[in-house]
Amino acid sequence: MIGAPSQWVVEHAPLIRKGGRVLDLACGSGRHALWLAGQDYQVDAVDRDAQAVAGMQGMANISVSITDIETGHWPEIDQRYDGIVVSRYLFRPLLSKLTEMLNPDGVLIYETFMLGNERYGRPSNPDYLLQPDELKMVYAPLLKIYAFEQGKVDDPVPAMTQRICAINSQA
């Protein structure tokens, strides 16, 4: 069972150009890639776990890439997307690189854990937890912030999260 897509992703995905190319970064077993493909987006699903992405191989509207983005040479500089979705993943060296991968009017939908999550479980290592307002501080100078939230959530399980939806309004 892969689980339902995040409500944050479902709420903001309609901002992405209809039928556009979307990157699902660190996609895991594909809860967002599968949902996005079902909405007629062309999805590049990227994860390092070949077993996790195996169920998406050969599916319509999904191109799977098995890549360890933390140690490999990914991303290629010429890749551009109408939307980028990142959920429950943090690799700080890629944060600003994601803005370079967005087409004009491209949409970044990002959500992950923040400080305080150690009270609820994993991740608990501060290296994998955002600081308060961190996504806003990274993306506000680069993109137009459409929506931002941070704090405790109870669904699907109690956690401390930070979420942003931002648009590349710079041509």
XYZ file of N, CA, C and O in Angstrom:
684
model
N 0.849 -1.192 0.000
C 0.000 0.000 0.000
C 0.889 1.249 0.000
O 1.740 1.400 0.860
N 0.682 2.104 -0.972
C 1.520 3.298 -1.067
C 0.954 4.495 -0.321
O 1.684 5.394 -0.014
N -0.283 4.511 -0.035
C -0.865 5.635 0.694
C -1.377 6.714 -0.233
O -1.010 6.807 -1.404
N -2.232 7.526 0.328
C -2.837 8.631 -0.421
C -1.835 9.769 -0.588
O -0.956 9.954 0.240
N -1.994 10.551 -1.646
C -1.121 11.707 -1.802
C -1.393 12.731 -0.700
O -2.483 12.788 -0.136
N -0.390 13.510 -0.418
C -0.516 14.574 0.575
C -1.590 15.577 0.154
O -1.687 15.945 -1.023
N -2.367 16.028 1.114
C -3.385 17.051 0.822
C -2.739 18.339 0.312
O -3.321 19.044 -0.500
N -1.538 18.649 0.792
C -0.819 19.844 0.332
C -0.528 19.732 -1.174
O -0.730 20.685 -1.927
N -0.087 18.578 -1.609
C 0.191 18.356 -3.028
C -1.102 18.400 -3.832
O -1.185 19.077 -4.866
N -2.122 17.712 -3.383
C -3.414 17.691 -4.085
C -3.982 19.106 -4.213
O -4.488 19.489 -5.274
N -3.876 19.893 -3.163
C -4.418 21.255 -3.172
C -3.694 22.166 -4.149
O -4.317 23.007 -4.801
N -2.360 22.014 -4.284
C -1.585 22.963 -5.080
C -1.206 22.469 -6.473
O -0.815 23.281 -7.324
N -1.346 21.184 -6.750
C -0.998 20.657 -8.070
C -1.763 21.331 -9.216
O -1.187 21.503 -10.296
N -3.019 21.752 -9.043
C -3.710 22.402 -10.156
C -3.032 23.696 -10.640
O -3.345 24.185 -11.728
N -2.096 24.234 -9.861
C -1.354 25.418 -10.302
C -0.334 25.072 -11.387
O 0.137 25.951 -12.117
N 0.021 23.792 -11.492
C 0.973 23.338 -12.502
C 0.260 23.278 -13.857
O -0.888 22.836 -13.946
N 0.969 23.714 -14.900
C 0.403 23.716 -16.249
C -0.186 22.343 -16.574
O 0.456 21.320 -16.387
N -1.419 22.328 -17.038
C -2.128 21.084 -17.363
C -1.312 20.256 -18.354
O -0.858 20.770 -19.362
N -1.101 18.996 -18.039
C -0.339 18.108 -18.894
C 1.158 18.343 -18.853
O 1.906 17.748 -19.626
N 1.624 19.198 -17.948
C 3.026 19.579 -17.876
C 3.928 18.475 -17.351
O 3.479 17.432 -16.879
N 5.213 18.747 -17.445
C 6.242 17.822 -16.966
C 6.516 18.123 -15.496
O 6.813 19.261 -15.122
N 6.430 17.082 -14.654
C 6.575 17.235 -13.207
C 7.651 16.283 -12.698
O 7.683 15.107 -13.076
N 8.502 16.792 -11.833
C 9.499 15.983 -11.153
C 8.973 15.629 -9.772
O 8.589 16.513 -9.005
N 8.938 14.343 -9.458
C 8.652 13.879 -8.105
C 9.992 13.411 -7.551
O 10.474 12.335 -7.881
N 10.602 14.250 -6.744
C 11.952 14.030 -6.238
C 11.921 13.208 -4.960
O 11.158 13.510 -4.047
N 12.762 12.174 -4.897
C 12.773 11.247 -3.763
C 11.375 10.664 -3.604
O 10.763 10.702 -2.545
N 10.882 10.100 -4.709
C 9.480 9.705 -4.831
C 9.090 8.477 -4.025
O 7.896 8.226 -3.833
N 10.067 7.698 -3.554
C 9.712 6.488 -2.819
C 8.884 5.560 -3.689
O 9.152 5.376 -4.877
N 7.833 5.008 -3.130
C 6.994 4.070 -3.887
C 6.002 4.770 -4.807
O 5.253 4.107 -5.514
N 5.996 6.097 -4.801
C 5.266 6.822 -5.834
C 3.884 7.348 -5.507
O 3.087 7.551 -6.408
N 3.594 7.601 -4.243
C 2.231 8.062 -3.952
C 1.888 9.350 -4.695
O 0.755 9.519 -5.155
N 2.857 10.244 -4.874
C 2.581 11.472 -5.620
C 2.739 11.262 -7.124
O 1.936 11.777 -7.906
N 3.766 10.521 -7.540
C 3.971 10.275 -8.969
C 2.751 9.597 -9.585
O 2.281 9.999 -10.656
N 2.225 8.594 -8.920
C 1.058 7.884 -9.434
C -0.165 8.789 -9.500
O -0.907 8.784 -10.490
N -0.375 9.579 -8.468
C -1.523 10.488 -8.464
C -1.377 11.534 -9.560
O -2.328 11.809 -10.296
N -0.181 12.119 -9.690
C 0.060 13.147 -10.714
C -0.110 12.570 -12.116
O -0.728 13.199 -12.987
N 0.413 11.370 -12.343
C 0.252 10.722 -13.650
C -1.227 10.497 -13.956
O -1.660 10.652 -15.098
N -1.995 10.171 -12.932
C -3.439 9.995 -13.096
C -4.172 11.294 -13.400
O -5.299 11.273 -13.889
N -3.521 12.424 -13.148
C -4.080 13.740 -13.469
C -3.561 14.236 -14.823
O -3.679 15.414 -15.152
N -2.930 13.343 -15.584
C -2.398 13.601 -16.925
C -1.144 14.462 -16.969
O -0.826 15.061 -17.998
N -0.402 14.517 -15.870
C 0.919 15.139 -15.917
C 1.915 14.101 -16.399
O 1.724 12.895 -16.209
N 3.005 14.558 -17.017
C 4.120 13.698 -17.424
C 5.127 13.736 -16.282
O 5.720 14.785 -16.011
N 5.310 12.628 -15.590
C 6.052 12.613 -14.327
C 7.401 11.923 -14.471
O 7.482 10.799 -14.986
N 8.448 12.608 -14.015
C 9.755 11.998 -13.827
C 9.856 11.652 -12.349
O 9.906 12.547 -11.501
N 9.842 10.368 -12.043
C 9.889 9.886 -10.662
C 11.335 9.472 -10.363
O 11.865 8.567 -11.008
N 11.965 10.148 -9.398
C 13.373 9.915 -9.100
C 13.527 9.458 -7.655
O 13.019 10.098 -6.731
N 14.233 8.340 -7.475
C 14.542 7.847 -6.141
C 15.749 6.927 -6.250
O 16.032 6.387 -7.318
N 16.442 6.717 -5.137
C 17.609 5.836 -5.156
C 17.252 4.381 -4.885
O 18.055 3.487 -5.104
N 16.053 4.118 -4.423
C 15.638 2.779 -4.027
C 14.925 2.064 -5.179
O 13.738 2.296 -5.433
N 15.654 1.191 -5.870
C 15.100 0.480 -7.020
C 13.882 -0.360 -6.648
O 12.929 -0.465 -7.419
N 13.898 -0.933 -5.466
C 12.773 -1.756 -5.030
C 11.515 -0.895 -4.821
O 10.418 -1.299 -5.176
N 11.708 0.298 -4.261
C 10.559 1.183 -3.997
C 9.881 1.625 -5.290
O 8.658 1.684 -5.354
N 10.662 1.939 -6.320
C 10.088 2.456 -7.566
C 9.675 1.363 -8.549
O 9.076 1.657 -9.586
N 9.977 0.099 -8.241
C 9.720 -1.007 -9.167
C 8.271 -1.056 -9.633
O 8.000 -1.357 -10.800
N 7.338 -0.735 -8.780
C 5.924 -0.785 -9.141
C 5.495 0.265 -10.142
O 4.411 0.171 -10.713
N 6.334 1.264 -10.392
C 5.984 2.316 -11.351
C 6.609 2.089 -12.722
O 6.264 2.787 -13.673
N 7.515 1.129 -12.838
C 8.175 0.861 -14.121
C 7.127 0.528 -15.176
O 6.257 -0.301 -14.959
N 7.206 1.197 -16.317
C 6.306 0.917 -17.436
C 4.920 1.513 -17.323
O 4.082 1.254 -18.188
N 4.660 2.299 -16.305
C 3.324 2.897 -16.156
C 3.184 4.126 -17.049
O 4.135 4.857 -17.286
N 1.965 4.342 -17.533
C 1.677 5.493 -18.396
C 1.983 6.796 -17.672
O 1.690 6.950 -16.486
N 2.575 7.718 -18.395
C 2.878 9.077 -17.921
C 3.967 9.141 -16.859
O 4.165 10.191 -16.264
N 4.672 8.035 -16.596
C 5.734 8.040 -15.577
C 7.035 7.517 -16.179
O 7.067 6.446 -16.778
N 8.077 8.288 -15.983
C 9.430 7.867 -16.325
C 10.201 7.736 -15.022
O 10.305 8.703 -14.262
N 10.719 6.542 -14.745
C 11.399 6.273 -13.482
C 12.906 6.395 -13.670
O 13.460 5.877 -14.639
N 13.544 7.072 -12.724
C 15.000 7.171 -12.712
C 15.498 6.734 -11.342
O 15.096 7.300 -10.326
N 16.361 5.727 -11.332
C 16.944 5.240 -10.082
C 18.299 5.922 -9.926
O 19.249 5.584 -10.635
N 18.347 6.914 -9.056
C 19.529 7.747 -8.902
C 19.670 8.170 -7.451
O 18.705 8.611 -6.833
N 20.885 8.062 -6.939
C 21.161 8.595 -5.607
C 21.555 10.052 -5.785
O 22.696 10.360 -6.118
N 20.615 10.943 -5.598
C 20.853 12.365 -5.871
C 21.832 13.002 -4.895
O 22.340 14.076 -5.155
N 22.113 12.315 -3.811
C 23.047 12.877 -2.837
C 24.501 12.536 -3.152
O 25.402 13.200 -2.656
N 24.734 11.528 -3.965
C 26.110 11.152 -4.285
C 26.388 11.142 -5.775
O 27.540 11.089 -6.184
N 25.363 11.178 -6.592
C 25.536 11.090 -8.038
C 25.723 12.448 -8.691
O 25.961 13.465 -8.040
N 25.594 12.443 -10.006
C 25.768 13.667 -10.786
C 24.430 14.264 -11.195
O 24.364 15.083 -12.100
N 23.385 13.832 -10.571
C 22.053 14.347 -10.860
C 21.844 15.599 -10.030
O 22.358 15.682 -8.925
N 21.156 16.615 -10.456
C 20.410 16.691 -11.716
C 21.273 17.205 -12.860
O 22.250 17.904 -12.638
N 20.848 16.866 -14.058
C 21.498 17.441 -15.221
C 20.997 18.870 -15.346
O 19.820 19.145 -15.155
N 21.891 19.764 -15.652
C 21.582 21.190 -15.614
C 20.499 21.598 -16.613
O 19.818 22.581 -16.416
N 20.299 20.829 -17.690
C 19.342 21.241 -18.710
C 17.919 20.745 -18.465
O 17.034 20.998 -19.259
N 17.681 20.067 -17.384
C 16.329 19.595 -17.088
C 15.462 20.756 -16.600
O 15.883 21.524 -15.740
N 14.256 20.871 -17.157
C 13.321 21.913 -16.755
C 11.944 21.281 -16.547
O 11.544 20.393 -17.299
N 11.236 21.800 -15.549
C 9.940 21.227 -15.187
C 8.886 22.308 -15.011
O 9.182 23.428 -14.598
N 7.641 21.917 -15.280
C 6.494 22.788 -15.003
C 6.104 22.696 -13.539
O 5.459 23.591 -13.010
N 6.502 21.613 -12.891
C 6.236 21.424 -11.472
C 7.277 20.523 -10.846
O 7.810 19.628 -11.512
N 7.595 20.791 -9.596
C 8.482 19.932 -8.822
C 7.797 19.658 -7.495
O 7.340 20.597 -6.821
N 7.718 18.377 -7.137
C 7.105 17.960 -5.884
C 8.169 17.264 -5.033
O 8.856 16.356 -5.513
N 8.312 17.716 -3.798
C 9.213 17.085 -2.843
C 8.427 16.907 -1.548
O 7.856 17.872 -1.039
N 8.409 15.695 -1.039
C 7.653 15.414 0.174
C 8.448 14.479 1.081
O 8.930 13.432 0.623
N 8.582 14.874 2.333
C 9.263 14.060 3.351
C 10.713 13.766 2.986
O 11.216 12.662 3.183
N 11.387 14.763 2.444
C 12.787 14.594 2.052
C 13.502 15.926 2.177
O 12.950 16.966 1.806
N 14.733 15.888 2.675
C 15.528 17.104 2.795
C 16.981 16.805 2.467
O 17.614 15.977 3.115
N 17.477 17.467 1.442
C 18.898 17.466 1.089
C 19.220 18.908 0.731
O 18.963 19.365 -0.380
N 19.708 19.647 1.716
C 19.866 21.093 1.580
C 20.651 21.555 0.350
O 20.306 22.585 -0.234
N 21.701 20.837 -0.094
C 22.412 21.315 -1.280
C 21.535 21.431 -2.540
O 21.886 22.135 -3.472
N 20.394 20.760 -2.566
C 19.509 20.841 -3.733
C 18.458 21.941 -3.637
O 17.817 22.248 -4.637
N 18.267 22.532 -2.476
C 17.160 23.476 -2.307
C 17.173 24.578 -3.366
O 16.183 24.780 -4.068
N 18.258 25.317 -3.493
C 18.267 26.411 -4.470
C 18.385 25.885 -5.901
O 17.898 26.516 -6.840
N 18.989 24.712 -6.100
C 19.100 24.116 -7.431
C 17.713 23.838 -8.028
O 17.509 23.949 -9.236
N 16.747 23.522 -7.175
C 15.401 23.233 -7.674
C 14.802 24.422 -8.408
O 14.084 24.246 -9.393
N 15.093 25.641 -7.974
C 14.538 26.821 -8.647
C 15.068 26.935 -10.071
O 14.357 27.396 -10.959
N 16.309 26.507 -10.295
C 16.903 26.561 -11.628
C 16.270 25.540 -12.567
O 16.413 25.643 -13.785
N 15.603 24.561 -12.005
C 14.998 23.498 -12.798
C 13.546 23.793 -13.167
O 12.919 23.018 -13.886
N 13.011 24.915 -12.686
C 11.620 25.272 -12.973
C 11.519 26.106 -14.245
O 12.268 27.071 -14.433
N 10.569 25.754 -15.100
C 10.225 26.601 -16.236
C 9.628 27.901 -15.723
O 9.159 27.960 -14.576
N 9.576 28.947 -16.554
C 8.808 30.130 -16.162
C 7.373 29.704 -15.817
O 6.781 28.874 -16.518
N 6.857 30.240 -14.748
C 5.543 29.879 -14.199
C 5.496 28.469 -13.628
O 4.428 27.960 -13.291
N 6.661 27.813 -13.503
C 6.725 26.499 -12.887
C 6.432 26.587 -11.395
O 6.671 27.615 -10.756
N 5.914 25.504 -10.837
C 5.441 25.477 -9.459
C 6.264 24.486 -8.629
O 6.430 23.328 -9.031
N 6.753 24.952 -7.495
C 7.441 24.102 -6.532
C 6.488 23.819 -5.378
O 5.958 24.751 -4.768
N 6.264 22.533 -5.107
C 5.431 22.111 -3.979
C 6.332 21.266 -3.087
O 6.761 20.185 -3.489
N 6.641 21.782 -1.906
C 7.645 21.153 -1.045
C 7.080 21.047 0.357
O 6.532 22.023 0.891
N 7.220 19.873 0.960
C 6.836 19.693 2.354
C 7.751 18.660 2.988
O 8.053 17.644 2.389
N 8.204 18.969 4.189
C 9.015 18.009 4.916
C 9.001 18.349 6.399
O 8.314 19.273 6.830
N 9.769 17.613 7.143
C 9.764 17.738 8.592
C 10.614 18.916 9.060
O 11.563 19.312 8.395
N 10.262 19.441 10.228
C 11.008 20.557 10.797
C 11.341 20.283 12.261
O 10.862 19.306 12.837
N 12.176 21.159 12.823
C 12.532 21.033 14.235
C 11.292 20.870 15.085
O 10.273 21.518 14.833
N 11.384 20.028 16.066
C 10.237 19.709 16.909
C 9.683 18.334 16.578
O 8.978 17.724 17.374
N 10.012 17.830 15.367
C 9.514 16.514 14.972
C 10.100 15.402 15.827
O 9.500 14.340 15.953
N 11.251 15.666 16.453
C 11.871 14.638 17.290
C 10.941 14.189 18.419
O 11.064 13.086 18.934
N 9.971 15.023 18.782
C 8.986 14.635 19.812
C 8.036 13.562 19.322
O 7.403 12.870 20.112
N 7.898 13.425 17.990
C 6.910 12.512 17.417
C 7.523 11.292 16.756
O 6.803 10.390 16.342
N 8.829 11.281 16.586
C 9.463 10.140 15.933
C 10.505 10.581 14.934
O 11.132 11.620 15.088
N 10.659 9.766 13.888
C 11.681 10.031 12.888
C 11.135 10.892 11.767
O 9.948 10.789 11.469
N 12.004 11.701 11.144
C 13.390 11.900 11.518
C 13.509 12.748 12.780
O 12.674 13.611 13.046
N 14.565 12.492 13.512
C 14.815 13.265 14.732
C 16.177 13.950 14.698
O 16.446 14.816 15.520
N 17.023 13.581 13.758
C 18.334 14.198 13.603
C 18.148 15.614 13.055
O 17.526 15.801 12.001
N 18.668 16.644 13.749
C 18.488 18.020 13.288
C 19.007 18.276 11.866
O 18.542 19.204 11.210
N 19.931 17.446 11.388
C 20.427 17.608 10.018
C 19.322 17.367 8.991
O 19.429 17.815 7.844
N 18.278 16.643 9.380
C 17.192 16.312 8.466
C 15.886 17.014 8.831
O 14.817 16.614 8.363
N 15.999 18.042 9.649
C 14.827 18.817 10.068
C 15.045 20.278 9.701
O 16.096 20.855 9.992
N 14.047 20.873 9.078
C 14.135 22.289 8.727
C 14.109 23.167 9.969
O 13.439 22.841 10.957
N 14.792 24.281 9.886
C 14.707 25.322 10.901
C 13.389 26.081 10.678
O 12.845 26.069 9.574
N 12.863 26.765 11.696
C 11.660 27.575 11.473
C 11.859 28.544 10.300
O 12.924 29.166 10.170
N 10.880 28.622 9.439
C 10.857 29.514 8.267
C 11.943 29.220 7.231
O 12.160 30.020 6.319
N 12.636 28.094 7.325
C 13.759 27.837 6.424
C 13.353 27.806 4.956
O 14.029 28.410 4.104
N 12.279 27.122 4.609
C 11.864 27.089 3.210
C 11.505 28.485 2.707
O 11.844 28.843 1.576
N 10.850 29.256 3.521
C 10.495 30.619 3.124
C 11.750 31.459 2.902
O 11.852 32.208 1.935
N 12.740 31.325 3.784
C 13.978 32.096 3.650
C 14.747 31.694 2.396
O 15.350 32.536 1.729
N 14.740 30.413 2.049
C 15.442 29.953 0.852
C 14.733 30.429 -0.412
O 15.371 30.927 -1.348
N 13.415 30.287 -0.458
C 12.699 30.503 -1.713
C 12.137 31.904 -1.918
O 11.928 32.304 -3.066
N 11.908 32.680 -0.888
C 11.330 34.017 -1.065
C 12.159 34.912 -1.995
O 11.582 35.646 -2.799
N 13.496 34.877 -1.928
C 14.249 35.719 -2.862
C 14.237 35.202 -4.307
O 14.595 35.932 -5.232
N 13.844 33.963 -4.516
C 13.969 33.322 -5.825
C 12.635 33.086 -6.531
O 12.581 33.038 -7.754
N 11.588 32.879 -5.765
C 10.278 32.527 -6.302
C 9.196 33.353 -5.619
O 9.412 33.885 -4.538
N 8.021 33.395 -6.233
C 6.871 34.050 -5.606
C 6.189 33.031 -4.693
O 5.739 31.979 -5.147
N 6.122 33.351 -3.401
C 5.505 32.435 -2.437
C 3.989 32.500 -2.605
O 3.374 33.550 -2.454
N 3.393 31.368 -2.910
C 1.947 31.274 -3.073
C 1.290 30.870 -1.755
O 0.246 31.391 -1.384
N 1.917 29.927 -1.040
C 1.383 29.465 0.241
C 2.532 28.929 1.087
O 3.496 28.378 0.551
N 2.411 29.101 2.402
C 3.430 28.620 3.331
C 2.748 28.261 4.642
O 1.883 28.998 5.126
N 3.139 27.119 5.195
C 2.634 26.687 6.501
C 3.758 25.995 7.251
O 4.628 25.374 6.636
N 3.711 26.095 8.550
C 4.624 25.301 9.369
C 3.974 25.051 10.722
O 3.148 25.836 11.169
N 4.363 23.937 11.326
C 3.837 23.612 12.644
C 3.373 22.170 12.705
O 3.653 21.360 11.831
N 2.621 21.876 13.741
C 2.180 20.507 13.998
C 1.024 20.132 13.081
O 0.100 20.909 12.851
N 1.115 18.921 12.544
C 0.017 18.325 11.794
C -0.335 17.003 12.473
O 0.483 16.413 13.167
N -1.556 16.545 12.286
C -1.990 15.281 12.880
C -2.290 14.210 11.846
O -2.514 13.057 12.207
N -2.308 14.588 10.567
C -2.679 13.650 9.517
C -1.553 13.538 8.508
O -1.079 14.570 8.029
N -1.033 12.375 8.167
C -1.553 11.065 8.543
C -1.132 10.623 9.947
O -1.771 9.746 10.528
N -0.052 11.220 10.481
C 0.368 10.954 11.858
C 0.878 12.271 12.437
O 1.266 13.169 11.703
N 0.897 12.414 13.765
C 1.426 13.647 14.350
C 2.883 13.884 13.928
O 3.701 12.952 13.958
N 3.163 15.104 13.506
C 4.507 15.479 13.062
C 4.613 16.997 13.035
O 3.604 17.700 13.022
N 5.829 17.481 13.023
C 6.101 18.904 12.812
C 6.568 19.047 11.368
O 7.554 18.413 10.959
N 5.853 19.848 10.588
C 6.174 19.979 9.177
C 6.274 21.438 8.759
O 5.793 22.342 9.450
N 6.872 21.604 7.597
C 6.945 22.906 6.948
C 6.587 22.671 5.483
O 7.036 21.686 4.882
N 5.754 23.561 4.946
C 5.243 23.375 3.585
C 5.296 24.693 2.838
O 4.981 25.744 3.405
N 5.647 24.587 1.558
C 5.642 25.786 0.736
C 5.161 25.434 -0.655
O 5.370 24.319 -1.154
N 4.465 26.359 -1.266
C 4.116 26.290 -2.688
C 4.606 27.630 -3.236
O 4.214 28.701 -2.737
N 5.469 27.579 -4.240
C 6.064 28.791 -4.787
C 6.109 28.693 -6.303
O 6.224 27.593 -6.866
N 6.035 29.846 -6.966
C 5.935 29.900 -8.424
C 7.109 30.689 -8.995
O 7.464 31.757 -8.467
N 7.678 30.170 -10.070
C 8.779 30.850 -10.748
C 8.180 31.930 -11.660
O 7.873 31.674 -12.812
N 8.040 33.120 -11.123
C 7.445 34.212 -11.895
C 8.496 34.991 -12.672
O 8.179 35.957 -13.343
N 9.753 34.545 -12.594
C 10.840 35.213 -13.318
C 11.080 34.473 -14.630
O 11.322 33.285 -14.645
N 10.998 35.200 -15.710
C 11.197 34.574 -17.028
C 12.669 34.445 -17.362
O 13.500 35.093 -16.842
